[in-house]
PDB file of C-alpha atoms in Angstrom:
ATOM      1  CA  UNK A 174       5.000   0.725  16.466  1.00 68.00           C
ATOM      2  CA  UNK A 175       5.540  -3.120  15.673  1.00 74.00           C
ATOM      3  CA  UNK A 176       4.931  -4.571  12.324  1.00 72.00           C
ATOM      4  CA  UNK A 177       3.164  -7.562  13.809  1.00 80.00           C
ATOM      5  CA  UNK A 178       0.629  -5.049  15.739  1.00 81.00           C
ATOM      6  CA  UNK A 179       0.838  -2.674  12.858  1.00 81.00           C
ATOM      7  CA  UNK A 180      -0.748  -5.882  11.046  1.00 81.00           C
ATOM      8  CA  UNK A 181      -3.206  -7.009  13.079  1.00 82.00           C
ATOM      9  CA  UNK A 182      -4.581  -4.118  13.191  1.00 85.00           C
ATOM     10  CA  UNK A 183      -5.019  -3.648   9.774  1.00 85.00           C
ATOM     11  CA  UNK A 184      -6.060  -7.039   9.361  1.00 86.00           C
ATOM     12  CA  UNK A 185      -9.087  -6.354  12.229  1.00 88.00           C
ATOM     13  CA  UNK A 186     -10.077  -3.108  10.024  1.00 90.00           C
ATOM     14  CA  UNK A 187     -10.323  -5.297   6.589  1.00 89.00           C
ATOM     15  CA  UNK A 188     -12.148  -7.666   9.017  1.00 89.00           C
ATOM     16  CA  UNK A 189     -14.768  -5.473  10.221  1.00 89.00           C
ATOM     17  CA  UNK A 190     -15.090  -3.369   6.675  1.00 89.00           C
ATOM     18  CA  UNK A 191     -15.925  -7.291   5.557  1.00 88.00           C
ATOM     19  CA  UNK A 192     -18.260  -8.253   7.967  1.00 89.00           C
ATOM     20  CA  UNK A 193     -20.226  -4.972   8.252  1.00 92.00           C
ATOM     21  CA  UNK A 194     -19.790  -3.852   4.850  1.00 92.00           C
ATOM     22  CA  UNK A 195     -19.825  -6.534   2.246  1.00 91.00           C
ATOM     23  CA  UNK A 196     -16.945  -7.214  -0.121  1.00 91.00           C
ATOM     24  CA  UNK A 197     -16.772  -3.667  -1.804  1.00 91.00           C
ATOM     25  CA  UNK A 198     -16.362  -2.061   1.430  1.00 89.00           C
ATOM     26  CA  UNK A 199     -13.421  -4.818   2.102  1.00 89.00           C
ATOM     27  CA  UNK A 200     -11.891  -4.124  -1.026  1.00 90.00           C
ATOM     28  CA  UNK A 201     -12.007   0.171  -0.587  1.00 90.00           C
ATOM     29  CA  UNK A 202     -10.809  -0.509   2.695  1.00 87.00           C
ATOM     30  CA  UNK A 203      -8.172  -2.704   1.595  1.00 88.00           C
ATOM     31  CA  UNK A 204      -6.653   0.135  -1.596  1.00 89.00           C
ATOM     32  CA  UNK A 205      -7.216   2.863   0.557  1.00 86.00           C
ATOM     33  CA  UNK A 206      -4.740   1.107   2.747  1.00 84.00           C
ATOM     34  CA  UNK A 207      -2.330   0.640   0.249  1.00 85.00           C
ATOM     35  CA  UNK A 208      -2.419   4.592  -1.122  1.00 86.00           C
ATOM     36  CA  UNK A 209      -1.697   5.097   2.221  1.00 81.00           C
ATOM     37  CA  UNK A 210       1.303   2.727   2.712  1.00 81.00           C
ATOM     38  CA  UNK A 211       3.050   4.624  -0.942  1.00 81.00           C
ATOM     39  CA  UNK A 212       2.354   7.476   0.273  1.00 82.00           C
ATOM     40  CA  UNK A 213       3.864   6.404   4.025  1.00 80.00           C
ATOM     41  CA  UNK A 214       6.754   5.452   2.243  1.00 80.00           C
ATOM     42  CA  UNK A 215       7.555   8.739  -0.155  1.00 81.00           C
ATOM     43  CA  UNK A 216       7.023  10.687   2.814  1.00 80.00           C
ATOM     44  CA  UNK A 217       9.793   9.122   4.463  1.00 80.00           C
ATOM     45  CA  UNK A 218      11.841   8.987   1.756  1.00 80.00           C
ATOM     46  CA  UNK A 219      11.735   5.142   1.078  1.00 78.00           C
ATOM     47  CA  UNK A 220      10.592   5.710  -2.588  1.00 77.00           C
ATOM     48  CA  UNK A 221      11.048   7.902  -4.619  1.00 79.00           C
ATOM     49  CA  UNK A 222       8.704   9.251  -7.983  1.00 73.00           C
ATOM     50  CA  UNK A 223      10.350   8.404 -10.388  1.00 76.00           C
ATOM     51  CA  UNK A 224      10.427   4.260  -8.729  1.00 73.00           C
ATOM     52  CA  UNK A 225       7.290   4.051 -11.086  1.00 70.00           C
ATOM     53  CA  UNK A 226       7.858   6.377 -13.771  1.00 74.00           C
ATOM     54  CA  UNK A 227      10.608   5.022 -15.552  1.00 66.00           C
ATOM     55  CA  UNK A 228      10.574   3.995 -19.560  1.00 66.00           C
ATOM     56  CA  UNK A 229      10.873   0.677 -19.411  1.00 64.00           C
ATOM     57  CA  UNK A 230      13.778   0.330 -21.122  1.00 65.00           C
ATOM     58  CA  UNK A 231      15.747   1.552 -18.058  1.00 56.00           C
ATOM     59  CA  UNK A 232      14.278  -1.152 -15.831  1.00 54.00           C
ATOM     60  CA  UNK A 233      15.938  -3.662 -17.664  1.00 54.00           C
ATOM     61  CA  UNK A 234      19.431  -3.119 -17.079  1.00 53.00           C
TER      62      UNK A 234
END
């Protein structure tokens, strides 16, 4: 699928969750989306677990 109609329609659901549901309902709408996206993405192999478990020591070099 394209990323530009990928987006809109994720922009119409954070729409709609807004309009019919108030901010909170935007908002759970809006990090349920991005769990989903991480979780897109270590499913395809795009990230992998230990991305955000490093020490940070090792990030720095």
């Amino acid at each position: 699928m394209n990323t530009a109609v990928v987006g809109m329609i994720v922009g119409m659901a954070l729409g709609f969750a807004g309009y019919f549901g108030g901010f909170g309902a935007f908002l759970l709408v809006a990090a349920l989306g991005a769990v989903g996206f991480v979780v897109g993405r270590f499913l395809e192999g795009d990230l992998e677990p230990g991305d955000f478990l490093r020490a940070r020591d090792e990030r720095r070099r």
